[in-house]
Coordinates of C-alpha atoms in Angstrom, one line a residue:
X29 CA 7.7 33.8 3.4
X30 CA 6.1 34.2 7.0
X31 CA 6.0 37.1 8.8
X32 CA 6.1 37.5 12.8
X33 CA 5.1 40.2 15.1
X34 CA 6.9 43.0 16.7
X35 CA 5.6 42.0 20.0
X36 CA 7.1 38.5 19.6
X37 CA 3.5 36.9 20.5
X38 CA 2.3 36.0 17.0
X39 CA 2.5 32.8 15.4
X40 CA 4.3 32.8 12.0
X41 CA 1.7 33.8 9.7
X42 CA 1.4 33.8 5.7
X43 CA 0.9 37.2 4.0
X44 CA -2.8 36.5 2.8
X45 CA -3.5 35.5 6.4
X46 CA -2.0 38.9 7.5
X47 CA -3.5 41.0 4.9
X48 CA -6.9 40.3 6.0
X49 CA -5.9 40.2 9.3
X50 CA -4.6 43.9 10.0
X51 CA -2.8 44.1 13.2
X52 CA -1.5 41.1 15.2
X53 CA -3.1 39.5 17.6
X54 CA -0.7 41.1 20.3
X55 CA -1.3 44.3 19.1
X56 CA 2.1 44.3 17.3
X57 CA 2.8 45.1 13.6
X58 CA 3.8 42.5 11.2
X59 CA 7.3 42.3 9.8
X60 CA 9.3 39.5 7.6
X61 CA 10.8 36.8 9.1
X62 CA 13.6 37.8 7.0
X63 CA 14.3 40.1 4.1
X64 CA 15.4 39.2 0.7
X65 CA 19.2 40.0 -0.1
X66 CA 20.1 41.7 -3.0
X67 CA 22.8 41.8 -4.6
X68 CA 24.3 44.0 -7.5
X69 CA 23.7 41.6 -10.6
X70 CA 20.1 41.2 -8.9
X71 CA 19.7 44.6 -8.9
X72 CA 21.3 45.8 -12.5
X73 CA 18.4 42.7 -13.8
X74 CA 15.6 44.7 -11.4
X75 CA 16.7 48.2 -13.5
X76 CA 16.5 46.4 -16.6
X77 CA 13.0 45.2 -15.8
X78 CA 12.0 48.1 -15.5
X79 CA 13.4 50.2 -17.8
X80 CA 12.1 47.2 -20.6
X81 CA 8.9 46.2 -18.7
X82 CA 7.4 48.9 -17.2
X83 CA 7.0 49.8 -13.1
X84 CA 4.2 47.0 -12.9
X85 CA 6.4 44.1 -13.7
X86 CA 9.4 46.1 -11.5
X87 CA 6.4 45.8 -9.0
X88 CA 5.8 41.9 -9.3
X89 CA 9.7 41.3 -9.2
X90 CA 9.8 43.0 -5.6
X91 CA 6.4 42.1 -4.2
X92 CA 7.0 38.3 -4.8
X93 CA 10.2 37.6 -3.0
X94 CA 7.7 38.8 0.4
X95 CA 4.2 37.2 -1.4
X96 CA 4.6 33.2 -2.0
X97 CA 1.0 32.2 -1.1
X98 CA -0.6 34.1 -4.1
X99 CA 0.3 32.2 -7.4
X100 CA 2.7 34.0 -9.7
X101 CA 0.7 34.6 -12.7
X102 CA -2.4 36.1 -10.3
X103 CA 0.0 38.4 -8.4
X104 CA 1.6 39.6 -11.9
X105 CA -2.0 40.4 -12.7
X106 CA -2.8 42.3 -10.0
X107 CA 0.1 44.3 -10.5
X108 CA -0.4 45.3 -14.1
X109 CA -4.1 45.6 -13.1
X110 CA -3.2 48.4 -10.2
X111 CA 0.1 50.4 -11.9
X112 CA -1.8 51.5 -15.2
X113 CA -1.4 55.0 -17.4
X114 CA -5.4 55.4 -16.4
X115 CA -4.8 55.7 -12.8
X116 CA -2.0 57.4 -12.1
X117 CA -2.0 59.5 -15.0
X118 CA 1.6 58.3 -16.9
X119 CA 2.9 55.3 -18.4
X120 CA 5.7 55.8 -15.6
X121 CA 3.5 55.7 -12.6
X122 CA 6.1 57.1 -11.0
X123 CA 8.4 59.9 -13.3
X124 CA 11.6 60.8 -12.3
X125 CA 13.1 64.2 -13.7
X126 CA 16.3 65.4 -13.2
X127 CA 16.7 68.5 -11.7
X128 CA 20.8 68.9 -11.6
X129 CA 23.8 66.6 -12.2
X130 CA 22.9 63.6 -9.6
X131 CA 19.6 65.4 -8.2
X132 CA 16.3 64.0 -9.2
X133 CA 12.9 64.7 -8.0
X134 CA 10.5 61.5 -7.9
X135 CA 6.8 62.3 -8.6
X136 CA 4.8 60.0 -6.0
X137 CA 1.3 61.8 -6.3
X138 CA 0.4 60.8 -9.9
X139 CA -2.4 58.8 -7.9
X140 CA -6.6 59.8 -7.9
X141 CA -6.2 61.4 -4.8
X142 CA -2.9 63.6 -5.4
X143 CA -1.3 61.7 -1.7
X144 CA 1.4 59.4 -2.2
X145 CA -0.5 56.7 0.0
X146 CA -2.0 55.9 -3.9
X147 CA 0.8 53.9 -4.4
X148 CA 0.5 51.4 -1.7
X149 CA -3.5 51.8 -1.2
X150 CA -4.4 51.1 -4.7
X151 CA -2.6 48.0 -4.6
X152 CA -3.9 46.9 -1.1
X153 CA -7.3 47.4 -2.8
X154 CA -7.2 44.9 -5.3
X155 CA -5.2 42.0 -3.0
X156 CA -8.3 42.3 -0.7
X157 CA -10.9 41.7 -3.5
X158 CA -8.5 39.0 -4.8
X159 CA -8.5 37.3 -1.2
X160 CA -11.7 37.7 -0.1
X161 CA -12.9 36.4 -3.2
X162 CA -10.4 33.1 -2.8
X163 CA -12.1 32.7 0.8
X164 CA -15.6 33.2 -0.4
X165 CA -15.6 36.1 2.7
X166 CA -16.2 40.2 3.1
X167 CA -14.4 42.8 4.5
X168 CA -15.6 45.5 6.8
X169 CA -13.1 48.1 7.3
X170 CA -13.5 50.8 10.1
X171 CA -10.7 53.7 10.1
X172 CA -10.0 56.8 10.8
X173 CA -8.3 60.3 9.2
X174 CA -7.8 63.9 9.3
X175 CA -7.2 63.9 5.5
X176 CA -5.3 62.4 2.3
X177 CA -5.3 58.7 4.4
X178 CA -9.1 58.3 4.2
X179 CA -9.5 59.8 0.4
X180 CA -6.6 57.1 -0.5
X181 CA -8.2 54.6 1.4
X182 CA -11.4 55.3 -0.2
X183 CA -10.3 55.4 -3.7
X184 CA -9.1 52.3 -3.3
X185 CA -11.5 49.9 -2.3
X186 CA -14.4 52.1 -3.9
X187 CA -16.7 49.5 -5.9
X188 CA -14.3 46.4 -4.4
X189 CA -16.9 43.3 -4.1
X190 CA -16.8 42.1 -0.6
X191 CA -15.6 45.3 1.0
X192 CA -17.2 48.1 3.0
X193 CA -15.7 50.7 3.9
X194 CA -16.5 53.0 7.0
X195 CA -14.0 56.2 8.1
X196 CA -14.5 58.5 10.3
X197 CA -13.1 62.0 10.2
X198 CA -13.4 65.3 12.5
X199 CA -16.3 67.1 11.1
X200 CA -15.0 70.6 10.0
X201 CA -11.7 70.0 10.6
X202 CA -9.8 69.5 7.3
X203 CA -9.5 71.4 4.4
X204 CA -12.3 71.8 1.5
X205 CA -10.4 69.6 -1.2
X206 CA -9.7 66.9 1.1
X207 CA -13.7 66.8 2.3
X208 CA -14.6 67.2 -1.6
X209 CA -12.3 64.1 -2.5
X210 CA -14.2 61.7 0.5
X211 CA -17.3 63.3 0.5
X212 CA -18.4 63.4 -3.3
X213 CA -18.5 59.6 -3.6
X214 CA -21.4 58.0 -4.3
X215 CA -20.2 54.4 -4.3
X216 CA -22.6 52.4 -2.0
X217 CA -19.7 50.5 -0.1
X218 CA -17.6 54.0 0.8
X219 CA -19.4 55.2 3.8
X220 CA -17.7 58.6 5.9
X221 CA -19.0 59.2 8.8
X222 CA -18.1 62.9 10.3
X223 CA -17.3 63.3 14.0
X224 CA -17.7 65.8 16.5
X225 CA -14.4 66.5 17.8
X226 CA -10.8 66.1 16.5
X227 CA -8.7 63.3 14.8
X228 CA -7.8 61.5 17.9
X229 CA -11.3 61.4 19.4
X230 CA -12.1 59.2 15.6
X231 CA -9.1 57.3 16.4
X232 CA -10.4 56.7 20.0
X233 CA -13.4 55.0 18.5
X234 CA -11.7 53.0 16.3
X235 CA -9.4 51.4 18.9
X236 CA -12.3 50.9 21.2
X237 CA -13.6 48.9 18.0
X238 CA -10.9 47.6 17.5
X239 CA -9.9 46.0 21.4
X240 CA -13.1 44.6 21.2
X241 CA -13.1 41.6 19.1
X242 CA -16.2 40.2 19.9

């Protein structure tokens, strides 16, 4: 699987060269050069895999038809080592209760910082250590947030080998829990750095940053 940017300007990249790599090099975003079909055997054997396996291995069933550079066995791995009971606080990861005939309610903030962000953050997380550690390389990572972005992002790579984290948020400008969750860890690669001024004035900085890449 390669993947292409919006912009048209990219060369066909792999996904680990795209993980690392954030945005394209045109600026644009990175999408699939095509998308897996599906069709309804495929997906009664997904429901099964679930229902029998558990959300991590429904996880690696998905993930793998867009991630062919990362060898089976690891990616299953990272999977079961990101979807666990400890972290999001069920065996389900993600419950689903029923709340009338054919109306369900799907819980997606089981995750440490309460945002549904957990469930793609957490995972992001460990592919980075996994990469970096393949390429014998670090990360630093420079964002920014008014919120439940930063304290997912955080969370996530909190205490990753290789990665350093560094987000900038509007200094008095979101709410207590949200300064409690980024603000109270101690981890010695999660660094916030608080800004005079509003959200877009850290984003400012970090596309300044991030248009420079000398």
């Amino acid at each position: 699987m390669r993947y292409l940017s919006t912009r048209g300007g990219a060369t066909p990249r792999q996904f680990c060269d795209i993980l690392l790599e954030g945005l394209a090099p045109d600026g644009g975003l990175y999408l699939p050069e095509r998308y897996p079909q599906v069709d309804a055997a495929e997906l009664a054997r997904l429901r099964a895999v679930h229902v029998n396996e558990g959300y991590a291995a429904l996880a690696f069933e998905i993930l793998s038809r867009y991630i062919d550079d990362i060898p089976a066995a690891d990616l299953r791995a990272i999977c079961e080592q990101t979807y666990t009971a400890e972290v999001f606080g069920t065996r389900e990861i993600v419950p689903l209760k029923q709340l009338d005939d054919g109306f369900y309610l799907e819980a997606l903030s089981n995750g440490p910082t309460l945002a549904f962000k957990d469930m793609a953050m957490q995972l992001l997380g460990h592919l980075f250590e996994y990469e970096l550690g393949r390429r014998g390389q670090q990360l630093n990572i420079l964002g920014a947030t008014s919120g439940d972005t930063g304290s997912a992002a955080e969370y996530a790579m909190r205490g990753k080998k290789g990665i350093r984290v560094f987000m900038l948020s509007p200094h008095g400008r979101m709410s207590p829990f949200q300064q409690a969750q980024m603000f109270s860890l101690q981890d010695a690669n999660i660094h916030n750095v608080a800004i005079e001024g509003v959200f877009d004035d850290c984003q400012d900085i970090v596309k300044a940053v991030s248009n420079d890449l000398a």
